[in-house]
């Protein structure tokens, strides 16, 4: 007995005898349908194999000594740039912003079009010797002792300029990066940078300060594929009494690992919003606060691709099953 006969004897899938085979009238149609089904399943499995998916892992955050970049892009349609200030403070009590911080402001007309650009470093308050910015106390404290007996010429010119801007319906767009320490803290935008007497001469009382705002973009680091920042596109327009907006943010340290092994350190966050109206008898001034805290847990998002053996196994299963079904 030759090798060919031996192989035929142990064939696990013997073919049927020729005289037992009978061609049907719809055999060609069934074959074409089977080929189309197999081609469709092949393309589906190929797409499934080539598609990159992500795996999420959690661990304790061990990073220390790093800064936290805060990307800001907001519009205040009812506040001129001359009165809008940005302030930041952390739990250590420091009122400092890293020297690499870049904040810019764009003057907007009543139609929302840009009319001028200015660097905003002078509006980022570097030190406050007697202020406690906890969001609940008056920002203008009695430590501001200047101009008690009058307003100087420079302040008078600014008051006149701001009143003209308010009458013309000017707004302001603030954007840039705050590079703060990696500890809990807050940053806020308001008229707190003004001398209290100047603020009173401009607005008369705090209820006239309209802190309506639109958050175009707020993130705590670079963006990665699939990230969703919950405050992007948020619009809060005041129609009645003014007040203070507070956004309580929980920042989650995140690492995104690309399929190419490149690592992108960033952060994602969740937020809770609160609005507190201001009444005529109160001494507080409206503001928009962002109070953030960091989670002790870091999330690692890793891109992965399915194994080639897994692809071959699924491909054999679907194509073999389709072939066997059409053969019946």
mmCIF file with all atom_site columns, C-alpha atoms in Angstrom, residues 103-232:
data_model
loop_
_atom_site.group_PDB
_atom_site.id
_atom_site.type_symbol
_atom_site.label_atom_id
_atom_site.label_alt_id
_atom_site.label_comp_id
_atom_site.label_asym_id
_atom_site.label_entity_id
_atom_site.label_seq_id
_atom_site.pdbx_PDB_ins_code
_atom_site.Cartn_x
_atom_site.Cartn_y
_atom_site.Cartn_z
_atom_site.occupancy
_atom_site.B_iso_or_equiv
_atom_site.pdbx_formal_charge
_atom_site.auth_seq_id
_atom_site.auth_comp_id
_atom_site.auth_asym_id
_atom_site.auth_atom_id
_atom_site.pdbx_PDB_model_num
ATOM 1   C CA . UNK A 1 103 ? -2.797  84.250  30.305 1.00 0.00 ? 103 UNK A CA 1
ATOM 2   C CA . UNK A 1 104 ? -4.190  86.418  27.537 1.00 0.00 ? 104 UNK A CA 1
ATOM 3   C CA . UNK A 1 105 ? -7.350  88.455  27.161 1.00 0.00 ? 105 UNK A CA 1
ATOM 4   C CA . UNK A 1 106 ? -9.273  89.488  24.072 1.00 0.00 ? 106 UNK A CA 1
ATOM 5   C CA . UNK A 1 107 ? -11.517 92.539  24.047 1.00 0.00 ? 107 UNK A CA 1
ATOM 6   C CA . UNK A 1 108 ? -14.898 91.763  22.506 1.00 0.00 ? 108 UNK A CA 1
ATOM 7   C CA . UNK A 1 109 ? -17.489 94.183  21.179 1.00 0.00 ? 109 UNK A CA 1
ATOM 8   C CA . UNK A 1 110 ? -21.232 93.796  21.721 1.00 0.00 ? 110 UNK A CA 1
ATOM 9   C CA . UNK A 1 111 ? -21.389 91.371  18.773 1.00 0.00 ? 111 UNK A CA 1
ATOM 10  C CA . UNK A 1 112 ? -18.702 89.141  20.268 1.00 0.00 ? 112 UNK A CA 1
ATOM 11  C CA . UNK A 1 113 ? -16.030 90.152  17.744 1.00 0.00 ? 113 UNK A CA 1
ATOM 12  C CA . UNK A 1 114 ? -12.421 90.665  18.804 1.00 0.00 ? 114 UNK A CA 1
ATOM 13  C CA . UNK A 1 115 ? -11.308 94.292  19.042 1.00 0.00 ? 115 UNK A CA 1
ATOM 14  C CA . UNK A 1 116 ? -7.982  93.998  20.878 1.00 0.00 ? 116 UNK A CA 1
ATOM 15  C CA . UNK A 1 117 ? -5.490  91.649  22.545 1.00 0.00 ? 117 UNK A CA 1
ATOM 16  C CA . UNK A 1 118 ? -3.502  92.103  25.736 1.00 0.00 ? 118 UNK A CA 1
ATOM 17  C CA . UNK A 1 119 ? -1.243  90.019  27.955 1.00 0.00 ? 119 UNK A CA 1
ATOM 18  C CA . UNK A 1 120 ? -2.933  89.386  31.275 1.00 0.00 ? 120 UNK A CA 1
ATOM 19  C CA . UNK A 1 121 ? 0.047   88.828  33.573 1.00 0.00 ? 121 UNK A CA 1
ATOM 20  C CA . UNK A 1 122 ? -0.732  92.025  35.454 1.00 0.00 ? 122 UNK A CA 1
ATOM 21  C CA . UNK A 1 123 ? -4.166  90.632  36.310 1.00 0.00 ? 123 UNK A CA 1
ATOM 22  C CA . UNK A 1 124 ? -2.781  87.431  37.798 1.00 0.00 ? 124 UNK A CA 1
ATOM 23  C CA . UNK A 1 125 ? -2.369  88.396  41.428 1.00 0.00 ? 125 UNK A CA 1
ATOM 24  C CA . UNK A 1 126 ? 1.035   87.363  42.730 1.00 0.00 ? 126 UNK A CA 1
ATOM 25  C CA . UNK A 1 127 ? 0.665   88.087  46.436 1.00 0.00 ? 127 UNK A CA 1
ATOM 26  C CA . UNK A 1 128 ? -2.137  88.979  48.833 1.00 0.00 ? 128 UNK A CA 1
ATOM 27  C CA . UNK A 1 129 ? -0.851  89.651  52.304 1.00 0.00 ? 129 UNK A CA 1
ATOM 28  C CA . UNK A 1 130 ? -4.164  89.839  54.113 1.00 0.00 ? 130 UNK A CA 1
ATOM 29  C CA . UNK A 1 131 ? -6.651  87.929  51.938 1.00 0.00 ? 131 UNK A CA 1
ATOM 30  C CA . UNK A 1 132 ? -8.107  84.493  52.571 1.00 0.00 ? 132 UNK A CA 1
ATOM 31  C CA . UNK A 1 133 ? -9.626  83.236  49.320 1.00 0.00 ? 133 UNK A CA 1
ATOM 32  C CA . UNK A 1 134 ? -11.869 80.453  50.503 1.00 0.00 ? 134 UNK A CA 1
ATOM 33  C CA . UNK A 1 135 ? -14.853 81.430  48.383 1.00 0.00 ? 135 UNK A CA 1
ATOM 34  C CA . UNK A 1 136 ? -16.923 82.372  51.442 1.00 0.00 ? 136 UNK A CA 1
ATOM 35  C CA . UNK A 1 137 ? -15.227 85.543  52.704 1.00 0.00 ? 137 UNK A CA 1
ATOM 36  C CA . UNK A 1 138 ? -15.092 89.033  51.302 1.00 0.00 ? 138 UNK A CA 1
ATOM 37  C CA . UNK A 1 139 ? -12.260 89.367  48.817 1.00 0.00 ? 139 UNK A CA 1
ATOM 38  C CA . UNK A 1 140 ? -11.808 93.099  49.348 1.00 0.00 ? 140 UNK A CA 1
ATOM 39  C CA . UNK A 1 141 ? -10.367 93.327  52.873 1.00 0.00 ? 141 UNK A CA 1
ATOM 40  C CA . UNK A 1 142 ? -9.414  96.405  54.812 1.00 0.00 ? 142 UNK A CA 1
ATOM 41  C CA . UNK A 1 143 ? -5.731  95.807  53.953 1.00 0.00 ? 143 UNK A CA 1
ATOM 42  C CA . UNK A 1 144 ? -6.328  97.822  50.820 1.00 0.00 ? 144 UNK A CA 1
ATOM 43  C CA . UNK A 1 145 ? -5.626  101.197 52.451 1.00 0.00 ? 145 UNK A CA 1
ATOM 44  C CA . UNK A 1 146 ? -4.771  103.286 49.414 1.00 0.00 ? 146 UNK A CA 1
ATOM 45  C CA . UNK A 1 147 ? -6.825  106.135 48.038 1.00 0.00 ? 147 UNK A CA 1
ATOM 46  C CA . UNK A 1 148 ? -8.820  106.570 51.204 1.00 0.00 ? 148 UNK A CA 1
ATOM 47  C CA . UNK A 1 149 ? -8.976  110.299 50.685 1.00 0.00 ? 149 UNK A CA 1
ATOM 48  C CA . UNK A 1 150 ? -9.753  110.244 46.995 1.00 0.00 ? 150 UNK A CA 1
ATOM 49  C CA . UNK A 1 151 ? -9.209  108.587 43.668 1.00 0.00 ? 151 UNK A CA 1
ATOM 50  C CA . UNK A 1 152 ? -6.079  109.481 41.731 1.00 0.00 ? 152 UNK A CA 1
ATOM 51  C CA . UNK A 1 153 ? -6.127  110.604 38.112 1.00 0.00 ? 153 UNK A CA 1
ATOM 52  C CA . UNK A 1 154 ? -5.137  107.221 36.740 1.00 0.00 ? 154 UNK A CA 1
ATOM 53  C CA . UNK A 1 155 ? -8.013  105.512 38.537 1.00 0.00 ? 155 UNK A CA 1
ATOM 54  C CA . UNK A 1 156 ? -10.432 108.167 37.359 1.00 0.00 ? 156 UNK A CA 1
ATOM 55  C CA . UNK A 1 157 ? -9.370  107.596 33.766 1.00 0.00 ? 157 UNK A CA 1
ATOM 56  C CA . UNK A 1 158 ? -9.843  103.858 34.184 1.00 0.00 ? 158 UNK A CA 1
ATOM 57  C CA . UNK A 1 159 ? -13.287 104.360 35.722 1.00 0.00 ? 159 UNK A CA 1
ATOM 58  C CA . UNK A 1 160 ? -14.315 106.505 32.790 1.00 0.00 ? 160 UNK A CA 1
ATOM 59  C CA . UNK A 1 161 ? -12.909 103.971 30.314 1.00 0.00 ? 161 UNK A CA 1
ATOM 60  C CA . UNK A 1 162 ? -14.661 101.021 31.957 1.00 0.00 ? 162 UNK A CA 1
ATOM 61  C CA . UNK A 1 163 ? -17.991 102.830 32.128 1.00 0.00 ? 163 UNK A CA 1
ATOM 62  C CA . UNK A 1 164 ? -17.755 103.569 28.413 1.00 0.00 ? 164 UNK A CA 1
ATOM 63  C CA . UNK A 1 165 ? -16.947 99.910  27.747 1.00 0.00 ? 165 UNK A CA 1
ATOM 64  C CA . UNK A 1 166 ? -19.930 98.782  29.836 1.00 0.00 ? 166 UNK A CA 1
ATOM 65  C CA . UNK A 1 167 ? -22.213 101.202 27.999 1.00 0.00 ? 167 UNK A CA 1
ATOM 66  C CA . UNK A 1 168 ? -20.935 99.849  24.672 1.00 0.00 ? 168 UNK A CA 1
ATOM 67  C CA . UNK A 1 169 ? -21.608 96.254  25.770 1.00 0.00 ? 169 UNK A CA 1
ATOM 68  C CA . UNK A 1 170 ? -17.965 95.136  25.682 1.00 0.00 ? 170 UNK A CA 1
ATOM 69  C CA . UNK A 1 171 ? -16.973 91.690  26.878 1.00 0.00 ? 171 UNK A CA 1
ATOM 70  C CA . UNK A 1 172 ? -13.748 89.797  27.402 1.00 0.00 ? 172 UNK A CA 1
ATOM 71  C CA . UNK A 1 173 ? -12.320 86.446  26.445 1.00 0.00 ? 173 UNK A CA 1
ATOM 72  C CA . UNK A 1 174 ? -9.658  84.946  28.713 1.00 0.00 ? 174 UNK A CA 1
ATOM 73  C CA . UNK A 1 175 ? -7.456  82.068  27.607 1.00 0.00 ? 175 UNK A CA 1
ATOM 74  C CA . UNK A 1 176 ? -4.105  80.545  28.416 1.00 0.00 ? 176 UNK A CA 1
ATOM 75  C CA . UNK A 1 177 ? -2.472  78.175  30.896 1.00 0.00 ? 177 UNK A CA 1
ATOM 76  C CA . UNK A 1 178 ? -2.230  78.393  34.676 1.00 0.00 ? 178 UNK A CA 1
ATOM 77  C CA . UNK A 1 179 ? 0.703   76.285  35.888 1.00 0.00 ? 179 UNK A CA 1
ATOM 78  C CA . UNK A 1 180 ? -0.035  75.643  39.571 1.00 0.00 ? 180 UNK A CA 1
ATOM 79  C CA . UNK A 1 181 ? 1.291   73.304  42.228 1.00 0.00 ? 181 UNK A CA 1
ATOM 80  C CA . UNK A 1 182 ? -0.075  69.782  42.334 1.00 0.00 ? 182 UNK A CA 1
ATOM 81  C CA . UNK A 1 183 ? -2.160  70.300  45.468 1.00 0.00 ? 183 UNK A CA 1
ATOM 82  C CA . UNK A 1 184 ? -5.776  71.196  46.099 1.00 0.00 ? 184 UNK A CA 1
ATOM 83  C CA . UNK A 1 185 ? -6.687  74.811  45.519 1.00 0.00 ? 185 UNK A CA 1
ATOM 84  C CA . UNK A 1 186 ? -8.846  77.135  43.477 1.00 0.00 ? 186 UNK A CA 1
ATOM 85  C CA . UNK A 1 187 ? -8.660  79.754  40.787 1.00 0.00 ? 187 UNK A CA 1
ATOM 86  C CA . UNK A 1 188 ? -11.330 82.285  40.044 1.00 0.00 ? 188 UNK A CA 1
ATOM 87  C CA . UNK A 1 189 ? -12.216 85.127  37.722 1.00 0.00 ? 189 UNK A CA 1
ATOM 88  C CA . UNK A 1 190 ? -13.852 88.256  39.020 1.00 0.00 ? 190 UNK A CA 1
ATOM 89  C CA . UNK A 1 191 ? -13.415 91.998  39.653 1.00 0.00 ? 191 UNK A CA 1
ATOM 90  C CA . UNK A 1 192 ? -11.441 91.251  42.821 1.00 0.00 ? 192 UNK A CA 1
ATOM 91  C CA . UNK A 1 193 ? -8.324  92.812  41.326 1.00 0.00 ? 193 UNK A CA 1
ATOM 92  C CA . UNK A 1 194 ? -9.920  96.251  41.560 1.00 0.00 ? 194 UNK A CA 1
ATOM 93  C CA . UNK A 1 195 ? -9.553  98.564  44.483 1.00 0.00 ? 195 UNK A CA 1
ATOM 94  C CA . UNK A 1 196 ? -12.824 98.365  46.403 1.00 0.00 ? 196 UNK A CA 1
ATOM 95  C CA . UNK A 1 197 ? -13.479 102.091 46.034 1.00 0.00 ? 197 UNK A CA 1
ATOM 96  C CA . UNK A 1 198 ? -12.865 101.944 42.286 1.00 0.00 ? 198 UNK A CA 1
ATOM 97  C CA . UNK A 1 199 ? -15.181 98.950  41.989 1.00 0.00 ? 199 UNK A CA 1
ATOM 98  C CA . UNK A 1 200 ? -17.923 100.785 43.863 1.00 0.00 ? 200 UNK A CA 1
ATOM 99  C CA . UNK A 1 201 ? -17.595 103.851 41.621 1.00 0.00 ? 201 UNK A CA 1
ATOM 100 C CA . UNK A 1 202 ? -17.835 101.669 38.492 1.00 0.00 ? 202 UNK A CA 1
ATOM 101 C CA . UNK A 1 203 ? -20.643 99.301  39.476 1.00 0.00 ? 203 UNK A CA 1
ATOM 102 C CA . UNK A 1 204 ? -22.221 101.190 42.436 1.00 0.00 ? 204 UNK A CA 1
ATOM 103 C CA . UNK A 1 205 ? -23.020 97.873  44.103 1.00 0.00 ? 205 UNK A CA 1
ATOM 104 C CA . UNK A 1 206 ? -22.035 94.243  43.737 1.00 0.00 ? 206 UNK A CA 1
ATOM 105 C CA . UNK A 1 207 ? -25.400 93.116  42.349 1.00 0.00 ? 207 UNK A CA 1
ATOM 106 C CA . UNK A 1 208 ? -24.630 95.088  39.176 1.00 0.00 ? 208 UNK A CA 1
ATOM 107 C CA . UNK A 1 209 ? -21.581 92.912  38.388 1.00 0.00 ? 209 UNK A CA 1
ATOM 108 C CA . UNK A 1 210 ? -22.682 90.449  35.713 1.00 0.00 ? 210 UNK A CA 1
ATOM 109 C CA . UNK A 1 211 ? -20.438 87.370  35.728 1.00 0.00 ? 211 UNK A CA 1
ATOM 110 C CA . UNK A 1 212 ? -22.262 85.582  32.914 1.00 0.00 ? 212 UNK A CA 1
ATOM 111 C CA . UNK A 1 213 ? -19.743 83.326  31.204 1.00 0.00 ? 213 UNK A CA 1
ATOM 112 C CA . UNK A 1 214 ? -19.199 80.734  28.514 1.00 0.00 ? 214 UNK A CA 1
ATOM 113 C CA . UNK A 1 215 ? -16.616 77.991  29.068 1.00 0.00 ? 215 UNK A CA 1
ATOM 114 C CA . UNK A 1 216 ? -15.191 77.069  25.675 1.00 0.00 ? 216 UNK A CA 1
ATOM 115 C CA . UNK A 1 217 ? -12.490 74.816  27.055 1.00 0.00 ? 217 UNK A CA 1
ATOM 116 C CA . UNK A 1 218 ? -11.330 73.857  30.540 1.00 0.00 ? 218 UNK A CA 1
ATOM 117 C CA . UNK A 1 219 ? -8.867  71.008  30.958 1.00 0.00 ? 219 UNK A CA 1
ATOM 118 C CA . UNK A 1 220 ? -6.123  69.916  33.332 1.00 0.00 ? 220 UNK A CA 1
ATOM 119 C CA . UNK A 1 221 ? -3.521  68.816  30.835 1.00 0.00 ? 221 UNK A CA 1
ATOM 120 C CA . UNK A 1 222 ? -3.280  67.770  27.174 1.00 0.00 ? 222 UNK A CA 1
ATOM 121 C CA . UNK A 1 223 ? -6.162  65.932  25.546 1.00 0.00 ? 223 UNK A CA 1
ATOM 122 C CA . UNK A 1 224 ? -6.034  62.261  24.585 1.00 0.00 ? 224 UNK A CA 1
ATOM 123 C CA . UNK A 1 225 ? -8.304  60.273  22.223 1.00 0.00 ? 225 UNK A CA 1
ATOM 124 C CA . UNK A 1 226 ? -11.777 59.828  23.669 1.00 0.00 ? 226 UNK A CA 1
ATOM 125 C CA . UNK A 1 227 ? -11.449 62.306  26.545 1.00 0.00 ? 227 UNK A CA 1
ATOM 126 C CA . UNK A 1 228 ? -14.557 64.221  27.593 1.00 0.00 ? 228 UNK A CA 1
ATOM 127 C CA . UNK A 1 229 ? -14.177 67.413  29.602 1.00 0.00 ? 229 UNK A CA 1
ATOM 128 C CA . UNK A 1 230 ? -17.611 67.980  31.199 1.00 0.00 ? 230 UNK A CA 1
ATOM 129 C CA . UNK A 1 231 ? -17.396 71.796  31.263 1.00 0.00 ? 231 UNK A CA 1
ATOM 130 C CA . UNK A 1 232 ? -16.551 72.312  27.590 1.00 0.00 ? 232 UNK A CA 1
#
